[in-house]
Short mmCIF file of C-alpha atoms in Angstrom, two decimals:
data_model
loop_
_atom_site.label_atom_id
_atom_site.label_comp_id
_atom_site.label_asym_id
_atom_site.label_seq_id
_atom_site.Cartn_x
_atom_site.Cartn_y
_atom_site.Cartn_z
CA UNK A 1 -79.41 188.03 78.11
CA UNK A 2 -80.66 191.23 77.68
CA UNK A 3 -78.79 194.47 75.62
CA UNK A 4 -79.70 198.01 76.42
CA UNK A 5 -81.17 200.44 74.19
CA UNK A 6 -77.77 202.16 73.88
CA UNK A 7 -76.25 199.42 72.92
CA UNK A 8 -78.03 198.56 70.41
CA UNK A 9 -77.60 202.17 68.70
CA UNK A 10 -73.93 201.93 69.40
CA UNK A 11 -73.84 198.78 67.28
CA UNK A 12 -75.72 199.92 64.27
CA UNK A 13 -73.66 203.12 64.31
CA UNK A 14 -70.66 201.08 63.93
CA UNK A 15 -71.98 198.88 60.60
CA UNK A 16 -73.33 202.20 58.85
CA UNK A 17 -69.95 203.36 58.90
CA UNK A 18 -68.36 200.22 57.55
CA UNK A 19 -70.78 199.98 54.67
CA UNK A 20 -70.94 203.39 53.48
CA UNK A 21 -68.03 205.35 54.48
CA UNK A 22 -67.87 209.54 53.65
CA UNK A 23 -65.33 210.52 51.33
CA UNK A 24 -63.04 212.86 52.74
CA UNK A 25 -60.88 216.21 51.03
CA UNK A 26 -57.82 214.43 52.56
CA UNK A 27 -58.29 210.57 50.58
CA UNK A 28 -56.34 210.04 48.06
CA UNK A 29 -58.41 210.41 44.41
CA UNK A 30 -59.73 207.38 42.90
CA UNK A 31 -59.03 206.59 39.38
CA UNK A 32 -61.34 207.23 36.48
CA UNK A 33 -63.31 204.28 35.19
CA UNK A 34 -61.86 203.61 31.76
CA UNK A 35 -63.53 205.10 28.60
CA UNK A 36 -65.09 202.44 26.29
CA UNK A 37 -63.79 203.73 22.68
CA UNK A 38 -66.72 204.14 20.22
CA UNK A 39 -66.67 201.40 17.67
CA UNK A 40 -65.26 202.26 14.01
CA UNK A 41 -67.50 203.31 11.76
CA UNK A 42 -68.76 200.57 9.40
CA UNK A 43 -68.30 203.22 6.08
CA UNK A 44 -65.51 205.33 5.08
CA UNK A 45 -66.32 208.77 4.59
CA UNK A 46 -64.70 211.53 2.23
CA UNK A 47 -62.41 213.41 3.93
CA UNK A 48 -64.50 216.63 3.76
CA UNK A 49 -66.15 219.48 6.05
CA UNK A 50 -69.16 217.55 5.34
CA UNK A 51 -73.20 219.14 6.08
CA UNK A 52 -74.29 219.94 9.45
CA UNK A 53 -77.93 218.57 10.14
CA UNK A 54 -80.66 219.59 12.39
CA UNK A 55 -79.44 217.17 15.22
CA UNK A 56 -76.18 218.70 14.60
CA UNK A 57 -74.91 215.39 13.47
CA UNK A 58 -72.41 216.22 10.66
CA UNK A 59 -73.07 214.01 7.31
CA UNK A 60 -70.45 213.14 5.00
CA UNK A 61 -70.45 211.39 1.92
CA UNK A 62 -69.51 207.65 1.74
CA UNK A 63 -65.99 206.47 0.13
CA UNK A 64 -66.25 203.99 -2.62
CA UNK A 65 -64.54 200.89 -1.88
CA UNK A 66 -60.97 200.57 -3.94
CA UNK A 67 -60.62 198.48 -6.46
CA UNK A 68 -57.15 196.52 -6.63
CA UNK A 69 -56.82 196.13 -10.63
CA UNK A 70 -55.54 192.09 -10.86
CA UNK A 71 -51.65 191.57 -11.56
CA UNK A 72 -50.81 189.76 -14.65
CA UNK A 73 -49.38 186.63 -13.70
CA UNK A 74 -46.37 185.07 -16.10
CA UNK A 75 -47.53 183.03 -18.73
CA UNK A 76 -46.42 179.15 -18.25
CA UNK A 77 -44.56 177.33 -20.85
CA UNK A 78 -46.30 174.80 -22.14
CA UNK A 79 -45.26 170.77 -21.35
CA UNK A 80 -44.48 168.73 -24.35
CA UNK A 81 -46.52 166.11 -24.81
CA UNK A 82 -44.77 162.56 -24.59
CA UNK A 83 -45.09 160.60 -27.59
CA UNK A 84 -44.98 156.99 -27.30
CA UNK A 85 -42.98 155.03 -30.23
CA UNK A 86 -44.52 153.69 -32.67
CA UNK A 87 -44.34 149.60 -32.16
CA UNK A 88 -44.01 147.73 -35.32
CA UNK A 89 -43.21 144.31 -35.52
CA UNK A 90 -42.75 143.93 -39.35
CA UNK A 91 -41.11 147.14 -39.21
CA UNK A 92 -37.72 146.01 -36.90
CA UNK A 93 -34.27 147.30 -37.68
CA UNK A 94 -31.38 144.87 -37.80
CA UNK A 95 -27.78 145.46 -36.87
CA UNK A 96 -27.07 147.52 -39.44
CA UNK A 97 -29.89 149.92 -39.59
CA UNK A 98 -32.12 148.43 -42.44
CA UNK A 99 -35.47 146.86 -41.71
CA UNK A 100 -36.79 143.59 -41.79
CA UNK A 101 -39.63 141.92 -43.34
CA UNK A 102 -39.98 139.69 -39.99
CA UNK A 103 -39.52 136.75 -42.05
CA UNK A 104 -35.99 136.66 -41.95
CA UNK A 105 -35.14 137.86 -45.14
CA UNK A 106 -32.67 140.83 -45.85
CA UNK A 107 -34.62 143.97 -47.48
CA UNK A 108 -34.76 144.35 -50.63
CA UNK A 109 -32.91 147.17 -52.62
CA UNK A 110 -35.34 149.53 -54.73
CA UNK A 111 -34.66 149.12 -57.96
CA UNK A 112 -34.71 151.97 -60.35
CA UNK A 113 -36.93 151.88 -63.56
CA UNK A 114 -35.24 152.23 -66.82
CA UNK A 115 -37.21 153.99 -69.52
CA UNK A 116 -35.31 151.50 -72.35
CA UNK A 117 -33.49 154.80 -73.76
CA UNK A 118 -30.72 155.01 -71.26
CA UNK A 119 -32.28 158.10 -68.91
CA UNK A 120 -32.03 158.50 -65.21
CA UNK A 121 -35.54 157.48 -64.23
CA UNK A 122 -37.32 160.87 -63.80
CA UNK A 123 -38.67 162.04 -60.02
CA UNK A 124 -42.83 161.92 -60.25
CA UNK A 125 -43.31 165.55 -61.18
CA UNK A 126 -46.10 167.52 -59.42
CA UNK A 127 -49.28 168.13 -61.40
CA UNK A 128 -49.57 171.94 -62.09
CA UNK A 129 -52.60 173.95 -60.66
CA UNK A 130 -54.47 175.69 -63.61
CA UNK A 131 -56.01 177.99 -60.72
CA UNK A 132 -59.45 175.24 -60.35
CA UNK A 133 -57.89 172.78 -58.85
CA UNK A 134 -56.89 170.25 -62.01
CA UNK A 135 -60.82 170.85 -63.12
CA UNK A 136 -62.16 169.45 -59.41
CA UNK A 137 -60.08 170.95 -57.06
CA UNK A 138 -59.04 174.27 -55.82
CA UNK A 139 -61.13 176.46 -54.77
CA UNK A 140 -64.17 173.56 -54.86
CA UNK A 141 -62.11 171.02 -53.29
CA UNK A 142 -62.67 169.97 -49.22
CA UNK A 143 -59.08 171.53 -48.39
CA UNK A 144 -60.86 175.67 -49.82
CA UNK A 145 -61.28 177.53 -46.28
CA UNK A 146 -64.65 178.75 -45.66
CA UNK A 147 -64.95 182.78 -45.14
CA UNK A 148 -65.27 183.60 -41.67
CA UNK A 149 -68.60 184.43 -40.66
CA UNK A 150 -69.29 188.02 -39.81
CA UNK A 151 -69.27 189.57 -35.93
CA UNK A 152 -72.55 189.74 -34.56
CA UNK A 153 -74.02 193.00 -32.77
CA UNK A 154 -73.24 192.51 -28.85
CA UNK A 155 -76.34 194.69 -28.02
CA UNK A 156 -79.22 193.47 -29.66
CA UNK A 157 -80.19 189.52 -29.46
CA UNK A 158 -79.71 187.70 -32.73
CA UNK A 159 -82.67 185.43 -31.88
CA UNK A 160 -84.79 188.42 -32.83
CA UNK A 161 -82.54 190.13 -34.89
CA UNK A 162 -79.58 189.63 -36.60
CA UNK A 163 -77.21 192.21 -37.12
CA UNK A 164 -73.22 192.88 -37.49
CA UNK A 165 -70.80 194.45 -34.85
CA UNK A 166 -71.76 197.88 -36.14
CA UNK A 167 -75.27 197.12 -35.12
CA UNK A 168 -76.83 197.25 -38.94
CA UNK A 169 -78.46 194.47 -41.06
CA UNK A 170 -76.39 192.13 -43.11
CA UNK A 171 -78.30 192.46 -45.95
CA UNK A 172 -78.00 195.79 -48.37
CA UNK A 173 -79.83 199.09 -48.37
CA UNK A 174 -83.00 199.10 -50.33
CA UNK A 175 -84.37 202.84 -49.47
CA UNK A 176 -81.98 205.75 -47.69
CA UNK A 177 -83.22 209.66 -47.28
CA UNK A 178 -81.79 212.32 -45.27
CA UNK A 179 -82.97 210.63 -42.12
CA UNK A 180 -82.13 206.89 -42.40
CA UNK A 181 -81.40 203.63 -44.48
CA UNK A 182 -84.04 201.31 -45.18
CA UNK A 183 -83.09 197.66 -45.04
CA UNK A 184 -86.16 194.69 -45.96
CA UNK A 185 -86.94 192.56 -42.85
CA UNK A 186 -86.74 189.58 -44.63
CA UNK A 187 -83.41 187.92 -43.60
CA UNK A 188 -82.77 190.21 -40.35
CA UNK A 189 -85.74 189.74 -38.25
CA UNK A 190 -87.68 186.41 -37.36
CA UNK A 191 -90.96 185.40 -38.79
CA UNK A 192 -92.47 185.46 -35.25
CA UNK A 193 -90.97 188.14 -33.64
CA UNK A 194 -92.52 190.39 -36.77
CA UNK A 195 -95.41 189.17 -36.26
CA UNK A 196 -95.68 190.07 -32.28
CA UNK A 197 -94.72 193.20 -33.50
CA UNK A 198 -97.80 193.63 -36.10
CA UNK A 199 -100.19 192.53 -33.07
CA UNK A 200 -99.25 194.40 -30.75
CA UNK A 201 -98.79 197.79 -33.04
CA UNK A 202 -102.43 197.26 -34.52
CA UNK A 203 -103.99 196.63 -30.96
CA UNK A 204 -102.81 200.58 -29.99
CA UNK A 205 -104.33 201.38 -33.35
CA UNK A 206 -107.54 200.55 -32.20
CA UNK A 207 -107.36 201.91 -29.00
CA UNK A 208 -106.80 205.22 -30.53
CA UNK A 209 -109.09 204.32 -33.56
CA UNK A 210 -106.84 204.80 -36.18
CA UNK A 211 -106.37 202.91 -39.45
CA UNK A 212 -104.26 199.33 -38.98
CA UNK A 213 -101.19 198.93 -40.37
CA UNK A 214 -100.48 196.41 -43.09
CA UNK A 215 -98.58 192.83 -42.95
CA UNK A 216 -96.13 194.43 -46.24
CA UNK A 217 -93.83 196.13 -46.78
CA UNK A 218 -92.15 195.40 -43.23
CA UNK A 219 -88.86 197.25 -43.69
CA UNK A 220 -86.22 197.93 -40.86
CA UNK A 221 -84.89 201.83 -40.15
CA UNK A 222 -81.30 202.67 -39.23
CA UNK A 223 -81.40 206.60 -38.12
CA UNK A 224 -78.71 208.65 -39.83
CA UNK A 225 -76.24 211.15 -37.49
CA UNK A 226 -77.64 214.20 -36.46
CA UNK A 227 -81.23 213.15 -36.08
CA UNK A 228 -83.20 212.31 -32.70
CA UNK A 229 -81.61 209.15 -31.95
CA UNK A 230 -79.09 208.19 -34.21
CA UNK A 231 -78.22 204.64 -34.99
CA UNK A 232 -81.17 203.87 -33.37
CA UNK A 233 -82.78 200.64 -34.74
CA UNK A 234 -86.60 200.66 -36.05
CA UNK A 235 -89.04 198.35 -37.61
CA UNK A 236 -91.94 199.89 -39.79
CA UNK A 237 -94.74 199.35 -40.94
CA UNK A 238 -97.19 201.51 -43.32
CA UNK A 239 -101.19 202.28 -43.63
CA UNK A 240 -101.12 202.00 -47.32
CA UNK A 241 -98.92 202.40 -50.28
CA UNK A 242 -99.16 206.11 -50.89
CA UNK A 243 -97.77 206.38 -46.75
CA UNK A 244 -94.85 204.30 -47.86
CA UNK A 245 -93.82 206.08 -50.39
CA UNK A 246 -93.87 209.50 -49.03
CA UNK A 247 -92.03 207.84 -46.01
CA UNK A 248 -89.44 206.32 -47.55
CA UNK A 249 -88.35 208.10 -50.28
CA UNK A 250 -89.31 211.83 -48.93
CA UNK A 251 -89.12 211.34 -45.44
CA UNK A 252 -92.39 212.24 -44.50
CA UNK A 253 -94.10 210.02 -42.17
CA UNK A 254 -97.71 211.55 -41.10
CA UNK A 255 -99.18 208.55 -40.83
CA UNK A 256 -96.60 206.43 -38.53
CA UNK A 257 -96.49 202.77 -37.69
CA UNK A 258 -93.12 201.91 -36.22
CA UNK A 259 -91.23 200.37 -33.10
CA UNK A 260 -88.04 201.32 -31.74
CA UNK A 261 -85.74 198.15 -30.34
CA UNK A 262 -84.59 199.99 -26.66
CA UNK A 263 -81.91 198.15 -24.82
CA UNK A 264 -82.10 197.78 -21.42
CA UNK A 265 -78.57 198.52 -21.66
CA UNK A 266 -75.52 198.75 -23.77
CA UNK A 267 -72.38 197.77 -21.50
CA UNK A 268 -72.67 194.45 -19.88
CA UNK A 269 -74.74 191.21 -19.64
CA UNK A 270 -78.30 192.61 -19.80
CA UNK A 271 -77.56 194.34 -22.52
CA UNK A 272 -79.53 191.95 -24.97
CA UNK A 273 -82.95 192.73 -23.24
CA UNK A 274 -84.32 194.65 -25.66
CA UNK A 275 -87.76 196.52 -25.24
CA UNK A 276 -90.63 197.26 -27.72
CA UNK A 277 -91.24 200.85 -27.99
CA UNK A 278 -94.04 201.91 -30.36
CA UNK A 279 -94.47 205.55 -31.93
CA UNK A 280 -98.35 206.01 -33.34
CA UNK A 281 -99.18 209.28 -35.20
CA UNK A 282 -101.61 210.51 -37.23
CA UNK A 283 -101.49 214.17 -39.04
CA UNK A 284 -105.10 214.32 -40.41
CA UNK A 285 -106.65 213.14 -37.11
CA UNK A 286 -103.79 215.45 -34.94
CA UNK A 287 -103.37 212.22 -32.82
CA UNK A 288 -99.77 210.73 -31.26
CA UNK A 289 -98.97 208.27 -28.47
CA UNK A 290 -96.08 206.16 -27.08
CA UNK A 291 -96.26 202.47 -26.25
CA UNK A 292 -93.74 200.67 -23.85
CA UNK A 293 -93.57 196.46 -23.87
CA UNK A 294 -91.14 195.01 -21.81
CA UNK A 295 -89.43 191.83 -23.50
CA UNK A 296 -91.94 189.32 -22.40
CA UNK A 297 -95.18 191.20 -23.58
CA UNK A 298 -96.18 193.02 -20.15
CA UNK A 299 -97.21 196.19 -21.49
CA UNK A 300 -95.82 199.02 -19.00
CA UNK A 301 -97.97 202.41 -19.94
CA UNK A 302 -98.51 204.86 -22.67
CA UNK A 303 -94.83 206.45 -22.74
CA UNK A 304 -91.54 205.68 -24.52
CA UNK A 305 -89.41 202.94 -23.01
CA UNK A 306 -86.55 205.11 -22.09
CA UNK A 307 -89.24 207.15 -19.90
CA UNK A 308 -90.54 204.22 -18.37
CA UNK A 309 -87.18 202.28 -17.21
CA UNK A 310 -86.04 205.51 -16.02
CA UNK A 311 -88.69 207.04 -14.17
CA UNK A 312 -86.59 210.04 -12.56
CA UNK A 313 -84.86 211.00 -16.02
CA UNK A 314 -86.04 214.59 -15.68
CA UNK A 315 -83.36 214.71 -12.34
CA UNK A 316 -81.00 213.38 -14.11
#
């Protein structure tokens, strides 16, 4: 069976218009495809005009997260303890209260002593404390408390060196000026710890060829108020005698050998990190240089500790 050209048009004709139909002014309008709503921003921002940038995207600075402080809850009343009673089977009580032996025999009555004159026995009197004791006890004795021992500094490590909760030796003053108090290092700092220090001061020495410093006196610094860094903690070391002398006792230090203890921190657990930071000078030769050392011995450059934890201190 055969179809005619015209046919064959007509039919095509037809399916066009079926498939893709012209919209006309007189349809009714079609509703808009629903908006997807931009997700919520992952920070909250500060409520502010904020700073226009070049894309013209508007920053604003990012809210810190609030903090909920934690409720005190009540305090619970503590349980008491349940005793169990005492079981004593030569200890029993009979009918009438009194104990028995367990051998069947009534108790016996205590019978007071007579002194042979007459007198009410007298009551054991207590013997009288002459202030020691009787001669043994007292203050000697096992029940004396022992004093409490003294708060140790919660900045600086007492492996390395021990000092009280104002952060100053136990032991006395030996030295003070107008600068600082000298304290001896025997007693506050360890044997070893010194010693690291010694090395590692006399290794800078030579670097810059200057003249070593010497195992004694070792003596630790406290800086007064009103200096560079007060209450700042030193250990120091001298050239020679004559340099220790007009150090100590007139404050003038041109020939300097000492190493400042620098906290990482002073408010929570690395507080107790404490880094070596070494001061060289030397007047005649017009010389000076700072030494960081981190706590394990990695040496970190030729600059004071502060300087070289804090790289951008000059912006702050």
């Amino acid at each position: 069976m055969r179809f005619s050209s015209s046919t064959l048009i007509a039919t095509a004709l037809v399916l066009t218009s079926f498939i893709g139909s012209p919209a006309w002014a007189n349809d009714p309008p079609k509703k808009p495809a629903a908006k997807e709503e931009p997700p919520k921003p992952k920070f909250e921002y500060v409520e502010e005009e904020g700073e226009p940038g070049r894309s013209g995207y508007i920053y604003k600075r990012v809210a810190k997260p609030k903090f909920e402080e934690p409720k005190e809850l009540p305090k619970a009343e503590p349980k008491e303890a349940h005793k169990p009673e005492p079981k004593d089977d030569h200890g029993k009580k009979d009918d009438h209260g009194k104990k028995d032996d367990g051998h069947g025999a009534p108790p016996k009555k205590e019978e007071k002593k007579d002194d042979g004159h007459g007198a009410p026995p007298k009551k054991d009197e207590k013997k009288k404390d002459d202030g020691h004791g009787g001669g043994h006890g007292g203050g000697h004795g096992k029940d004396a408390k022992k004093p409490a021992p003294p708060a140790v500094s919660a900045v600086y490590d007492s492996a390395v060196i021990k000092l009280d909760a104002n952060n100053r030796p136990l032991t006395p003053v030996v030295f003070t000026n107008a600068y600082a108090d000298y304290f001896v290092c025997y007693k506050t700092i360890k044997d070893k710890y010194r010693e690291t220090v010694l090395a590692e001061m006399n290794t800078f020495a030579d670097r810059m060829g200057l003249p070593r410093a010497q195992d004694m006196p070792c003596m630790i610094k406290v800086a007064k108020p009103k200096t560079k860094f007060p209450g700042a903690i030193y250990i120091e070391f001298y050239v020679d005698e004559q340099a220790e002398k007009a150090c100590i006792k007139k404050g003038e230090c041109g020939s300097t050998r000492l190493m400042m203890l620098h906290p990482k921190d002073k408010t929570g657990i690395k507080s107790k990190e404490v880094y070596r930071s070494y001061v060289l000078t030397d007047e005649k030769k017009f010389r000076r240089a700072n030494f960081c050392v981190s706590p394990d011995g990695q040496f970190l450059g030729e600059k004071h500790c502060y300087v070289a934890l804090n790289p951008d201190w000059l912006f702050n």
